[in-house]
mmCIF file of C-alpha atoms in Angstrom:
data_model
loop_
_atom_site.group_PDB
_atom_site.id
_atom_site.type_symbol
_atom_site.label_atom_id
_atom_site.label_comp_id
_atom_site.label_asym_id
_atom_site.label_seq_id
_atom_site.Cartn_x
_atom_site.Cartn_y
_atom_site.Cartn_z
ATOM 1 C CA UNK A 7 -105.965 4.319 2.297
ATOM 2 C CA UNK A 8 -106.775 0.409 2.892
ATOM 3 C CA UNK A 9 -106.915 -1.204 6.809
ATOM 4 C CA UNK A 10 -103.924 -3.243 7.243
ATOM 5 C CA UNK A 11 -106.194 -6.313 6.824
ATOM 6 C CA UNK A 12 -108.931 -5.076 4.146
ATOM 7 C CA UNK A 13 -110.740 -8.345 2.682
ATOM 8 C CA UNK A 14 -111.761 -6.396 -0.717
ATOM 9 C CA UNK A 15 -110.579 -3.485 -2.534
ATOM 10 C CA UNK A 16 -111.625 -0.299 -1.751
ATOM 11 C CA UNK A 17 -113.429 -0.196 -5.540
ATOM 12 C CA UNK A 18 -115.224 -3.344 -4.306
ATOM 13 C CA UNK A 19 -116.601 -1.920 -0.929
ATOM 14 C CA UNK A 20 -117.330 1.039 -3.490
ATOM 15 C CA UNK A 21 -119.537 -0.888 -5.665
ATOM 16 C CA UNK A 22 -121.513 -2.331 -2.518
ATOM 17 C CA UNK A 23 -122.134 1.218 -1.389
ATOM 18 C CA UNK A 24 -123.055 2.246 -4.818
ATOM 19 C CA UNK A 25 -125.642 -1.040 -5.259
ATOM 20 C CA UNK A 26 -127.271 -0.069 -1.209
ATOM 21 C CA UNK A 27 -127.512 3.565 -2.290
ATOM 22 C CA UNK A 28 -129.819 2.139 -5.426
ATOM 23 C CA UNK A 29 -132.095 0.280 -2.985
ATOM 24 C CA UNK A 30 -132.666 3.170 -0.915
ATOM 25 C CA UNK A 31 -133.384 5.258 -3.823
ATOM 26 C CA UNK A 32 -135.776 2.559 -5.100
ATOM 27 C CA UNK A 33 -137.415 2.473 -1.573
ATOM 28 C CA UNK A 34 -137.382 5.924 -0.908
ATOM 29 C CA UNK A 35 -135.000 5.930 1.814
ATOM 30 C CA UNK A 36 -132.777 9.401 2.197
ATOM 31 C CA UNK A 37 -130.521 7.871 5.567
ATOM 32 C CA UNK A 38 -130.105 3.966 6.206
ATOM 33 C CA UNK A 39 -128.808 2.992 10.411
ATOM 34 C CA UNK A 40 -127.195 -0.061 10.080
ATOM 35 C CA UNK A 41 -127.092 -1.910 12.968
ATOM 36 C CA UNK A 42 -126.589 -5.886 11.479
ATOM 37 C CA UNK A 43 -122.705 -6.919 12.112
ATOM 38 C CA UNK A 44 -122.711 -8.542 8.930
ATOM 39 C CA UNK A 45 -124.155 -5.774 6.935
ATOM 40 C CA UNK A 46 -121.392 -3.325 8.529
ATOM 41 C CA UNK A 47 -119.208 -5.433 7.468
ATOM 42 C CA UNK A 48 -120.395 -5.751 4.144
ATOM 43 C CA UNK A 49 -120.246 -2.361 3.436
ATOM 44 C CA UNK A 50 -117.379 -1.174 5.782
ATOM 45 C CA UNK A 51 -114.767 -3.492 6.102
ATOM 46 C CA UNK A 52 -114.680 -3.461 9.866
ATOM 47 C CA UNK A 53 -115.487 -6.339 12.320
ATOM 48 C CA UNK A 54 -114.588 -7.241 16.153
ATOM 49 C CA UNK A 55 -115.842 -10.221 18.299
ATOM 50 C CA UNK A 56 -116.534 -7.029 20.431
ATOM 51 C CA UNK A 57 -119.675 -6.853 18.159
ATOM 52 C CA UNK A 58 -121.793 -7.459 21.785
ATOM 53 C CA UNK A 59 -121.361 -3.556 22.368
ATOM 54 C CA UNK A 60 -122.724 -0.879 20.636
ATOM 55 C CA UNK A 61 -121.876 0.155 16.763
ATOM 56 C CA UNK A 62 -123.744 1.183 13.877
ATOM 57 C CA UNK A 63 -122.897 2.362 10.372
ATOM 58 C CA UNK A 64 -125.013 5.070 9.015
ATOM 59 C CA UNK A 65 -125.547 5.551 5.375
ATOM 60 C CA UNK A 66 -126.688 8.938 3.579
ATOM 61 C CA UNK A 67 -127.756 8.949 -0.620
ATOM 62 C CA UNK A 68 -124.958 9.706 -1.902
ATOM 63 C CA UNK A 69 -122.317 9.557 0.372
ATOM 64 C CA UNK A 70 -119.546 7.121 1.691
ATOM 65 C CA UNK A 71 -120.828 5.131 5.122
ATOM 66 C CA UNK A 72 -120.041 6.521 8.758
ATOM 67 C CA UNK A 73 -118.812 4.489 11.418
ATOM 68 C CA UNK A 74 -120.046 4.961 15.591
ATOM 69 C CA UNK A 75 -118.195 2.158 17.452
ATOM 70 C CA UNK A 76 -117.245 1.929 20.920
ATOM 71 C CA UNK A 77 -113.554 4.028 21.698
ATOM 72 C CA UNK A 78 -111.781 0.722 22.924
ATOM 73 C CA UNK A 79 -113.191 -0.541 19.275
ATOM 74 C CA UNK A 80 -111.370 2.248 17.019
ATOM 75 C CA UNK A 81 -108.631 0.303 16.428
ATOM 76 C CA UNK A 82 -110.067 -2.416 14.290
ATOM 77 C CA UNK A 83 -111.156 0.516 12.148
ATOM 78 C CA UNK A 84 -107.444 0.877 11.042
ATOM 79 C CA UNK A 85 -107.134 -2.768 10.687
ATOM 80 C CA UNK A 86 -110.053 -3.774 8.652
ATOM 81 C CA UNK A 87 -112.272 -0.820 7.256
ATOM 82 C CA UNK A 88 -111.317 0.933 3.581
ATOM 83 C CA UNK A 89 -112.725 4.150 5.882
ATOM 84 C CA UNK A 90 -109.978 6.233 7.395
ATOM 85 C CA UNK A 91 -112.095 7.216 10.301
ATOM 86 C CA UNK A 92 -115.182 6.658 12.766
ATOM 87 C CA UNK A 93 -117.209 8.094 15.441
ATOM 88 C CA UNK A 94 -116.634 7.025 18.551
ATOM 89 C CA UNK A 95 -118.714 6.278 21.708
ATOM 90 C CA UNK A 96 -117.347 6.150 25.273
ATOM 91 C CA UNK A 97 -119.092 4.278 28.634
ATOM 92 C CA UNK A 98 -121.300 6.310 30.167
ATOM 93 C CA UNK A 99 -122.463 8.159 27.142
ATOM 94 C CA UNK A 100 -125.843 7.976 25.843
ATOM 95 C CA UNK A 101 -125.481 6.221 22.947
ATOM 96 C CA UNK A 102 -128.771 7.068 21.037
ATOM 97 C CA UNK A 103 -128.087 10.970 21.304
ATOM 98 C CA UNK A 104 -124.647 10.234 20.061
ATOM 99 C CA UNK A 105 -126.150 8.137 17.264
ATOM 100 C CA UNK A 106 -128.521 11.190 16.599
ATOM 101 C CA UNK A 107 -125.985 13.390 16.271
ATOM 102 C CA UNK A 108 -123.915 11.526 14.003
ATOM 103 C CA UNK A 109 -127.146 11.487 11.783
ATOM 104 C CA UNK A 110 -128.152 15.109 12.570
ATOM 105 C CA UNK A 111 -124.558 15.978 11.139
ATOM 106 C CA UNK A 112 -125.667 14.003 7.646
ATOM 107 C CA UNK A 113 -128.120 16.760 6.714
ATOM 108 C CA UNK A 114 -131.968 16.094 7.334
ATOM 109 C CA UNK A 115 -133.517 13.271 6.174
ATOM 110 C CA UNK A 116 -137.367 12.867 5.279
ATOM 111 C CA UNK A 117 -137.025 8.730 5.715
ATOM 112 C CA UNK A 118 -134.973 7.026 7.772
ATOM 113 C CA UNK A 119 -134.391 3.080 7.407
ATOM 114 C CA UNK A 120 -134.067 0.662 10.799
ATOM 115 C CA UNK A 121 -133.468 -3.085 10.565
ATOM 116 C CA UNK A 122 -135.910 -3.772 13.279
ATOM 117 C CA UNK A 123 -135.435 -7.599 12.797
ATOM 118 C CA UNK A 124 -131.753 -7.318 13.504
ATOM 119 C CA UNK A 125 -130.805 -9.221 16.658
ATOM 120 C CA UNK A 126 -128.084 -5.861 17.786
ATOM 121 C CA UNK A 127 -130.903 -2.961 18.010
ATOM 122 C CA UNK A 128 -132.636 -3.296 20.653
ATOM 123 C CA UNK A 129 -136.289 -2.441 21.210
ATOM 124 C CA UNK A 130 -134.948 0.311 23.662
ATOM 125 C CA UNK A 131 -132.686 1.553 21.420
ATOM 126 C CA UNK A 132 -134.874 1.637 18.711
ATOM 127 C CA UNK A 133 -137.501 3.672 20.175
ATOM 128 C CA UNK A 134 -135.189 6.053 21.066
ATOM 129 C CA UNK A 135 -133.908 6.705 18.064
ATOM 130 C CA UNK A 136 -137.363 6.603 16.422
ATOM 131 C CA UNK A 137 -138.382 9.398 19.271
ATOM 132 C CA UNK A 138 -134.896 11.408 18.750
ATOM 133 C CA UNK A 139 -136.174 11.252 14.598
ATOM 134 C CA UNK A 140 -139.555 13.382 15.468
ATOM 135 C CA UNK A 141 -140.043 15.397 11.694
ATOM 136 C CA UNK A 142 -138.515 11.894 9.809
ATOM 137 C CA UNK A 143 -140.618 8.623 8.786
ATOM 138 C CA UNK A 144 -138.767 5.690 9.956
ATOM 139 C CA UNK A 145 -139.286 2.621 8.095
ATOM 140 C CA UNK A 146 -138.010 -1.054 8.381
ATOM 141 C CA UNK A 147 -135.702 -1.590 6.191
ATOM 142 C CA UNK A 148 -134.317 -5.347 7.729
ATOM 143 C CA UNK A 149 -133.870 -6.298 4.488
ATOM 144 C CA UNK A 150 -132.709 -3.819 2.378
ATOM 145 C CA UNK A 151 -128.761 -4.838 2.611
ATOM 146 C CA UNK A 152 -129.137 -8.681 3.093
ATOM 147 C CA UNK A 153 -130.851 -8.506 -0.488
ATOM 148 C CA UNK A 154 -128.065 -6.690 -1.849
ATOM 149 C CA UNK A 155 -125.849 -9.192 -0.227
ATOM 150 C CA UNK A 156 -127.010 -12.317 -2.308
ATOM 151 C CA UNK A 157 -125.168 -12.067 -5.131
ATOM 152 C CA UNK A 158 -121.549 -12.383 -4.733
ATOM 153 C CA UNK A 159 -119.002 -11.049 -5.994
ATOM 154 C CA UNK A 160 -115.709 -13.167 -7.487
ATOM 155 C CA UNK A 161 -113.562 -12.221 -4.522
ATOM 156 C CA UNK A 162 -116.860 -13.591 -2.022
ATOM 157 C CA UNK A 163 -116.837 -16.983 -4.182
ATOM 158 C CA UNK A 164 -113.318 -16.984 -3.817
ATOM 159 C CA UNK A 165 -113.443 -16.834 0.378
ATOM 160 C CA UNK A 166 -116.459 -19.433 0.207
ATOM 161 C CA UNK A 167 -114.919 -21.583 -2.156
ATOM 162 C CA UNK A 168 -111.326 -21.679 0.439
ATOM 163 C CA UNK A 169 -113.726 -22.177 3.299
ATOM 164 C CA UNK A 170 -115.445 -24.953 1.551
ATOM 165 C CA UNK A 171 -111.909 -26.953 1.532
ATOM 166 C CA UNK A 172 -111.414 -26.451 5.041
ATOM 167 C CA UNK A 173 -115.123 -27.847 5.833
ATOM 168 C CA UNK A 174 -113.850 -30.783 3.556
ATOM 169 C CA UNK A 175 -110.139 -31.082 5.811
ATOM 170 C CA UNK A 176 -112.311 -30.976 8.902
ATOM 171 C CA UNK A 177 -114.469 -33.772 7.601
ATOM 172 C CA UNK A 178 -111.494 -36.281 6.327
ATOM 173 C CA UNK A 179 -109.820 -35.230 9.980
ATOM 174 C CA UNK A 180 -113.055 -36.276 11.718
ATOM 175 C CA UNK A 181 -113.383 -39.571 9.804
ATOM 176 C CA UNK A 182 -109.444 -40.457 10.344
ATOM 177 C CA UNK A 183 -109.885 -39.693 14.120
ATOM 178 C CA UNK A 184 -113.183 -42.555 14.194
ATOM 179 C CA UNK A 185 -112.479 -45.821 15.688
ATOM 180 C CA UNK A 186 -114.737 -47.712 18.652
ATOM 181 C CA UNK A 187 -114.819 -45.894 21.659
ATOM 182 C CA UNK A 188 -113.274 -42.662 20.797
ATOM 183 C CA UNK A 189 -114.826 -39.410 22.625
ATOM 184 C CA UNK A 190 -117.111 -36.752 20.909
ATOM 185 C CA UNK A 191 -115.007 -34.522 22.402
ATOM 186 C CA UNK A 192 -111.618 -35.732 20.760
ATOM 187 C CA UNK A 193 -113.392 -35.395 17.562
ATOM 188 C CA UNK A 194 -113.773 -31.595 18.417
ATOM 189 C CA UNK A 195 -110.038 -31.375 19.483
ATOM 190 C CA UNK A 196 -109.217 -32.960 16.064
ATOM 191 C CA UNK A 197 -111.396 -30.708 13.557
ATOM 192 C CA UNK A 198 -110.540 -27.032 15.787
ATOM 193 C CA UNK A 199 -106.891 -28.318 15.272
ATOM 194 C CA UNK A 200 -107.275 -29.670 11.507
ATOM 195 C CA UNK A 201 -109.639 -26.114 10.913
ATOM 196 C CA UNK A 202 -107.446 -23.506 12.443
ATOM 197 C CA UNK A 203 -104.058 -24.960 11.323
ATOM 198 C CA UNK A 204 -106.083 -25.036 7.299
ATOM 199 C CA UNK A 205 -107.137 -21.011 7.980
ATOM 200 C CA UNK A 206 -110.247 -21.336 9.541
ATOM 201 C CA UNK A 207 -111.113 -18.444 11.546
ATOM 202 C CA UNK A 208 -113.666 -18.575 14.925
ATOM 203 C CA UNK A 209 -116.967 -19.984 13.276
ATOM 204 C CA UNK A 210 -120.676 -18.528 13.709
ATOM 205 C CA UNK A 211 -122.076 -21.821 14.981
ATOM 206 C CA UNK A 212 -119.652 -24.360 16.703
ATOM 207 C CA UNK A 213 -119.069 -27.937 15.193
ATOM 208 C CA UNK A 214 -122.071 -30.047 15.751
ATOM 209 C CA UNK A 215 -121.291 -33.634 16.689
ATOM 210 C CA UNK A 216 -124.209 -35.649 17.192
ATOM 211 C CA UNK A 217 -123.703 -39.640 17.748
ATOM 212 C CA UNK A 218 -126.116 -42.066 18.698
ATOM 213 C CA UNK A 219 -129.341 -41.065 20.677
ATOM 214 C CA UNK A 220 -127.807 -37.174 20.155
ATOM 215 C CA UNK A 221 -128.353 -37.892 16.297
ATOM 216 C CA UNK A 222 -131.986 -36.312 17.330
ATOM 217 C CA UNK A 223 -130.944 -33.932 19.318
ATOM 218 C CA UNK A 224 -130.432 -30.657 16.856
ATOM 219 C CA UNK A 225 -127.276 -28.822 16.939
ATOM 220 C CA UNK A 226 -125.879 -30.687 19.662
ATOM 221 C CA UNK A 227 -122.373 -29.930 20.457
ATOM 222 C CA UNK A 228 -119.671 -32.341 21.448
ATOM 223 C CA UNK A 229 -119.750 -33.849 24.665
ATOM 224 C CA UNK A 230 -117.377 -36.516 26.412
ATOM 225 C CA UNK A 231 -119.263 -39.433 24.778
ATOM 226 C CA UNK A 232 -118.173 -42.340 23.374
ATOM 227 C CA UNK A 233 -119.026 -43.792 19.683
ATOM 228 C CA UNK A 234 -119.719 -47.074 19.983
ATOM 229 C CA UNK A 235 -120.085 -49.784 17.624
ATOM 230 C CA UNK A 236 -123.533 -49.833 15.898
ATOM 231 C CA UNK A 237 -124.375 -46.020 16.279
ATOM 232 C CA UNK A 238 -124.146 -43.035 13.559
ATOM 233 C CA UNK A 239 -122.839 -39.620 14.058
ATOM 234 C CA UNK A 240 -123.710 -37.219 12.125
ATOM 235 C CA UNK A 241 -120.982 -34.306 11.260
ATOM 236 C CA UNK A 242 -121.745 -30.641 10.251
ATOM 237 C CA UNK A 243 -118.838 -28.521 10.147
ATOM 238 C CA UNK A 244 -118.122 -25.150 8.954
ATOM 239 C CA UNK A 245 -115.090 -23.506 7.426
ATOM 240 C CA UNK A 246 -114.844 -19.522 7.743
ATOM 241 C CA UNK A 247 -112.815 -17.380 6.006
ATOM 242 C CA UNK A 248 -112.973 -13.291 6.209
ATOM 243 C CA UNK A 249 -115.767 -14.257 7.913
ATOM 244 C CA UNK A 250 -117.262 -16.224 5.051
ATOM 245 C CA UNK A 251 -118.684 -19.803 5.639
ATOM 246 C CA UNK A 252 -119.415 -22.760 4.180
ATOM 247 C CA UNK A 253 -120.539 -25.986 5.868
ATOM 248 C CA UNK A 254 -120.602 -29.746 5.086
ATOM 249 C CA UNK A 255 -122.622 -32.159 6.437
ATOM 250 C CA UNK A 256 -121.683 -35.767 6.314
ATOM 251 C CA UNK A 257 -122.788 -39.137 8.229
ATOM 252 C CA UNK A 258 -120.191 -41.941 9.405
ATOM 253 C CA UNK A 259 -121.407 -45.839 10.551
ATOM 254 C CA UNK A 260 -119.180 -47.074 13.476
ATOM 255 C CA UNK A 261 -119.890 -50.376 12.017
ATOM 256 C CA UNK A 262 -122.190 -52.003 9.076
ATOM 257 C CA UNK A 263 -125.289 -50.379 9.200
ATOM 258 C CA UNK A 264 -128.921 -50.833 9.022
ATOM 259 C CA UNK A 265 -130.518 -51.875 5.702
ATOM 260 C CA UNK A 266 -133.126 -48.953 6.735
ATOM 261 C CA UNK A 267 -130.064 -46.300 7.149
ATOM 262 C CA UNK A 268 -128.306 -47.748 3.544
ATOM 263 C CA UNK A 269 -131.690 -47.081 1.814
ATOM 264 C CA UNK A 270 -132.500 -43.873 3.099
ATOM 265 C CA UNK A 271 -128.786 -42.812 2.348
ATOM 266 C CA UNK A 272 -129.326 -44.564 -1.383
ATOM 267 C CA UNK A 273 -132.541 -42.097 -1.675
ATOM 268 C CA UNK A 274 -131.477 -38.468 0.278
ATOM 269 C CA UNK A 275 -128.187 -39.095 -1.147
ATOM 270 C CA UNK A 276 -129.963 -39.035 -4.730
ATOM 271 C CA UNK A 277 -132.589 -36.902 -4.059
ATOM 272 C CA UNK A 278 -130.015 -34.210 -3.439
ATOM 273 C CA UNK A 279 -128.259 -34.915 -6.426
ATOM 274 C CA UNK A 280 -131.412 -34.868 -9.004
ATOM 275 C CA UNK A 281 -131.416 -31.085 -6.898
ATOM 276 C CA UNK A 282 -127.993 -30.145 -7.323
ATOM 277 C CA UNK A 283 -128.421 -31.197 -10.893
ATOM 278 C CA UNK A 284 -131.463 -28.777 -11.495
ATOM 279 C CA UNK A 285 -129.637 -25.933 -10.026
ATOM 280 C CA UNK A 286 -129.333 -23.208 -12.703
ATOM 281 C CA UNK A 287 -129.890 -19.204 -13.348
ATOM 282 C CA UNK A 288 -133.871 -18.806 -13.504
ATOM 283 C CA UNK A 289 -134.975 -22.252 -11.773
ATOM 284 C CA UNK A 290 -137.578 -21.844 -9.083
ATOM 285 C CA UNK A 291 -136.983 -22.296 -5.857
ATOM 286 C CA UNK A 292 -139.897 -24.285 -4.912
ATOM 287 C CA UNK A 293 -139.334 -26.654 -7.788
ATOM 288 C CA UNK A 294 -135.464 -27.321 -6.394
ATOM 289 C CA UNK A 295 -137.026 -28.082 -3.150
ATOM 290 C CA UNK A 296 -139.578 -30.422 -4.025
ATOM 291 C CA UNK A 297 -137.162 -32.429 -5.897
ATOM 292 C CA UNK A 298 -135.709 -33.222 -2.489
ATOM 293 C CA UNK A 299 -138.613 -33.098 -0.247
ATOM 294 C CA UNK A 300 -140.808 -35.629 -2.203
ATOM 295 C CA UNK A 301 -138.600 -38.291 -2.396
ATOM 296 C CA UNK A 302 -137.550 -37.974 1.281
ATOM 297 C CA UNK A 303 -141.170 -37.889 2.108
ATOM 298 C CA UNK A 304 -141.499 -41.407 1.278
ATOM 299 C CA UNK A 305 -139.371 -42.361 4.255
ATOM 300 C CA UNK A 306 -139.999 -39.385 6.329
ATOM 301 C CA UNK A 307 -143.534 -37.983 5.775
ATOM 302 C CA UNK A 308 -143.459 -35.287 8.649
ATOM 303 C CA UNK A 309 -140.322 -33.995 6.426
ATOM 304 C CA UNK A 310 -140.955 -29.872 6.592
ATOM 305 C CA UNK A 311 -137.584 -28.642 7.310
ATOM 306 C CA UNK A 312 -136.295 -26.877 4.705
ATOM 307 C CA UNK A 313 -133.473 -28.174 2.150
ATOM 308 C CA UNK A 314 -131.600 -25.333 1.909
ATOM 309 C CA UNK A 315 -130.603 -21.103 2.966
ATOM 310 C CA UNK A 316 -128.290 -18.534 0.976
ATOM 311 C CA UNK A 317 -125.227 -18.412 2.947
ATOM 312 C CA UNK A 318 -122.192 -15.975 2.848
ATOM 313 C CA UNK A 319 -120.853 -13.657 5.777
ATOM 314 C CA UNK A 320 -121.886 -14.637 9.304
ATOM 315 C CA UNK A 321 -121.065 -14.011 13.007
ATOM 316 C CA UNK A 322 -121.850 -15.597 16.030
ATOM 317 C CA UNK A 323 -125.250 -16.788 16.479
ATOM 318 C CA UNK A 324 -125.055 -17.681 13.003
ATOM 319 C CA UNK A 325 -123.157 -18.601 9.837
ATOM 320 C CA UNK A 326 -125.290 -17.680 7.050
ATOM 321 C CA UNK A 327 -128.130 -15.847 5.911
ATOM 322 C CA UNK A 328 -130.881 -18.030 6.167
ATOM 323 C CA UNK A 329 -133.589 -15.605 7.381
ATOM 324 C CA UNK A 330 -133.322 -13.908 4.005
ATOM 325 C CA UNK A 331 -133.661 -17.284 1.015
ATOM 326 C CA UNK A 332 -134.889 -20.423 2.238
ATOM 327 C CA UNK A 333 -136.215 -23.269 -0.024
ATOM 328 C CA UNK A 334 -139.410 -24.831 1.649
ATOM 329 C CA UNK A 335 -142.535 -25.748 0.471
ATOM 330 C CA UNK A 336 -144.522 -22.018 0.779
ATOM 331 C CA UNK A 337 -142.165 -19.837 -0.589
ATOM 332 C CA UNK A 338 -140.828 -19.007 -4.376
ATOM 333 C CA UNK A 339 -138.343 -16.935 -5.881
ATOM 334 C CA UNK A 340 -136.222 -17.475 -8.594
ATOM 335 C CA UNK A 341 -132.168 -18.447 -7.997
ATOM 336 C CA UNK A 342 -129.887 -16.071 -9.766
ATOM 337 C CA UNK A 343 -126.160 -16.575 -10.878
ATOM 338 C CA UNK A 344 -123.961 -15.203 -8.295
ATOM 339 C CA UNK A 345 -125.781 -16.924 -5.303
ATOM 340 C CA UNK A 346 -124.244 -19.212 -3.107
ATOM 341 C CA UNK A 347 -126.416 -22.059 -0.748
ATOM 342 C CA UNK A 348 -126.184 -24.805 2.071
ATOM 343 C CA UNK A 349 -128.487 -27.238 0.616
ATOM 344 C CA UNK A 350 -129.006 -30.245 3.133
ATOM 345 C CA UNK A 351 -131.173 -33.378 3.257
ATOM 346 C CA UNK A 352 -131.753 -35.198 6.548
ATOM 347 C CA UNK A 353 -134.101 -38.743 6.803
ATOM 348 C CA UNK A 354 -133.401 -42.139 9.280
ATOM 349 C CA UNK A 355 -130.729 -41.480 10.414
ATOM 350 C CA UNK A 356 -128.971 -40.406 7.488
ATOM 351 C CA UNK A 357 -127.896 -36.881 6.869
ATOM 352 C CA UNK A 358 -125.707 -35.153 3.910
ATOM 353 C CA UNK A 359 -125.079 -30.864 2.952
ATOM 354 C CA UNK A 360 -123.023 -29.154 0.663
ATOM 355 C CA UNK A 361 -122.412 -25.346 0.097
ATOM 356 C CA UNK A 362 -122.683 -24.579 -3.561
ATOM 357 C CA UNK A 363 -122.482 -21.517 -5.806
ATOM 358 C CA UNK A 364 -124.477 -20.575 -8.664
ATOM 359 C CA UNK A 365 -122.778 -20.332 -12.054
ATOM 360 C CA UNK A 366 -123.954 -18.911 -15.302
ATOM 361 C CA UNK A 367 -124.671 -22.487 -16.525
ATOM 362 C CA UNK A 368 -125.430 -24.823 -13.590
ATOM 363 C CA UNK A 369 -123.611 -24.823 -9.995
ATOM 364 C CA UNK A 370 -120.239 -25.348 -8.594
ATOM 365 C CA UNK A 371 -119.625 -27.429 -5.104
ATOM 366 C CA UNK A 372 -117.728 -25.451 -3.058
ATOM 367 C CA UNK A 373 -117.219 -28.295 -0.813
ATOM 368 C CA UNK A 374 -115.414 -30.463 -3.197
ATOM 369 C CA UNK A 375 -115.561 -33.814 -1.496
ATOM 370 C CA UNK A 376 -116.853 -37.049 -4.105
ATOM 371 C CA UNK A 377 -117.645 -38.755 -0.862
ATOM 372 C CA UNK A 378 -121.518 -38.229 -0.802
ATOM 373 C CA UNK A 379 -122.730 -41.540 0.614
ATOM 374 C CA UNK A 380 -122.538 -43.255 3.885
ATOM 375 C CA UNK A 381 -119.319 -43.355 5.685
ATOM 376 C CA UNK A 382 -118.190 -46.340 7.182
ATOM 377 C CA UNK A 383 -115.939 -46.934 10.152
ATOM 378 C CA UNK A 384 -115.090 -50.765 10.672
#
């Protein structure tokens, strides 16, 4: 049985299972309570926007997940999920003790797993089932399917690399739509059109479109403000497919600009590239990021946000997975084929991203765009 609208085969929501059940053998966990919307539907298949109410996937060693979603919920089940059924909670039921029993009827468990850093179980909920676990160890296991999540599969590369070419359609629609005067807002009309009618589904993050004095102001959304002559906008826009993103970051001149902008596009713009270049199975992440961060430095010493986060499935508040592989200047870890990024570089005005996967011999863009530089509206 497949849901009418199943992103993967049922053999490749098989193999995820298989690779989870691994970790939790490794880390000695016997029952895994998945509360993360993107891990569930990693592993399951099923999504909603109705994500803001209760649901959880629980996973046992050895056995196939099992869905608890909220009754109005059950049909998306059918729709998406390679599972042919799910538990079901109704309002005014306790939903810990129904969550209890659903792991009660998975045999007993000496360690139970809880991502405590997901943003869906609440402290109140947590404690509860912590409490309702008395006999078990519970452990945080935050991580544990976000790791398993990094590399991707062909049929993942495949959604990112679709939802990179939408990013790119948005982009060429946003730069079409410039000219002196027009709105921030009518540059949000034109991209939702440009990105829905190209596939794009609803987006973790909205657009950002940040022009002028809002060029500081971080992950601003549009508002009804004109683009004059003389000011920049900076553009970061995502595609999403099957809930897959990728995002491209570009920055257009309403008019010559600045010798300081030019240079500092001239040196991100290259910095970025030297990066992209280095990119390859084994290369450290620290080392990527300093080929970025000291160049940049020379034109923007207090530079310490990071040049790049693994990316892949996403719902709102976000669109990738950047609380699990950031490159910055503390942290190392070594990039592995299969991986896919948003690596960005921001200095002066002047911004520029791409999303790229990880190949066996170097990386490919999956926002294909040759347009790296500054943009120019006259």
């Amino acid at each position: 049985m497949t849901g009418n609208r199943q992103a993967f085969s049922t053999e490749e929501f098989r193999t995820r299972v298989a690779r989870v059940h691994q970790a939790m053998e490794q880390q000695g966990i016997d029952l895994l309570l998945i509360h993360a919307p993107e891990n569930i539907y990693y592993l399951t298949g099923y999504q909603t926007s109705g994500y803001f109410a209760y649901q959880v996937a629980l996973l046992a060693r050895g056995r196939d997940p099992e869905l608890l979603v909220r009754f109005l919920e059950r049909g998306n089940v059918t729709e998406y999920s390679w599972l042919e059924h799910a538990s079901t909670w109704k309002e005014g039921d306790d939903m810990a003790e129904v969550t209890l029993r659903c792991a009660r009827a998975l045999g007993s468990h000496k360690t139970v797993g809880l991502e405590k850093q997901s943003w869906f179980l609440t402290a109140a909920m947590s404690e509860a089932l912590s409490a309702g676990l008395a006999g078990a160890r519970v452990v945080d296991a935050s991580r544990l399917v976000a790791q398993v999540r990094l590399i991707k599969s062909e049929a993942e590369v495949g959604y990112l690399r679709r939802a990179g070419e939408i990013a790119e359609i948005e982009q060429r629609t946003a730069l079409a739509a410039m000219h002196d005067g027009v709105l921030e807002t009518d540059l949000a009309a034109a991209v939702f059109q440009a990105g829905v009618k190209a596939g794009c589904e609803y987006t973790g993050l909205p657009h950002h479109i940040m022009s002028g004095y809002r060029y500081d102001v971080c992950h601003a959304n549009w508002i009804p403000k004109k683009i004059v002559r003389g000011e920049l906008t900076l553009l970061e826009l995502y595609g999403c497919v099957e809930r897959y993103h990728a995002t491209q970051m570009r920055t257009v001149s309403m008019g010559p600009a600045s010798d300081e902008v030019r240079r500092a596009a001239d040196i991100v713009t290259e910095a970025q590239d030297v990066a992209l270049a280095a990119m390859r199975p084994g290369a450290s992440a620290r080392e990527i990021d300093a080929l970025v961060r000291r160049p940049v430095r020379k034109i923007r010493p207090e530079y310490y946000n990071r040049t790049g986060y693994s990316t892949g499935i996403g719902f709102p508040p976000r669109t990738a997975e950047w609380d699990v592989l950031d490159f910055n200047e503390q942290e190392d870890w070594e990039i592995k084929e299969g991986m896919v990024f948003h690596m960005l570089a921001l200095a002066c005005g002047f911004g520029i991203s791409e999303t790229v996967a990880v190949t066996r011999t170097g990386i490919e863009r999956l926002t294909p765009s040759n347009q790296r530089g500054l943009c120019v509206v006259s």
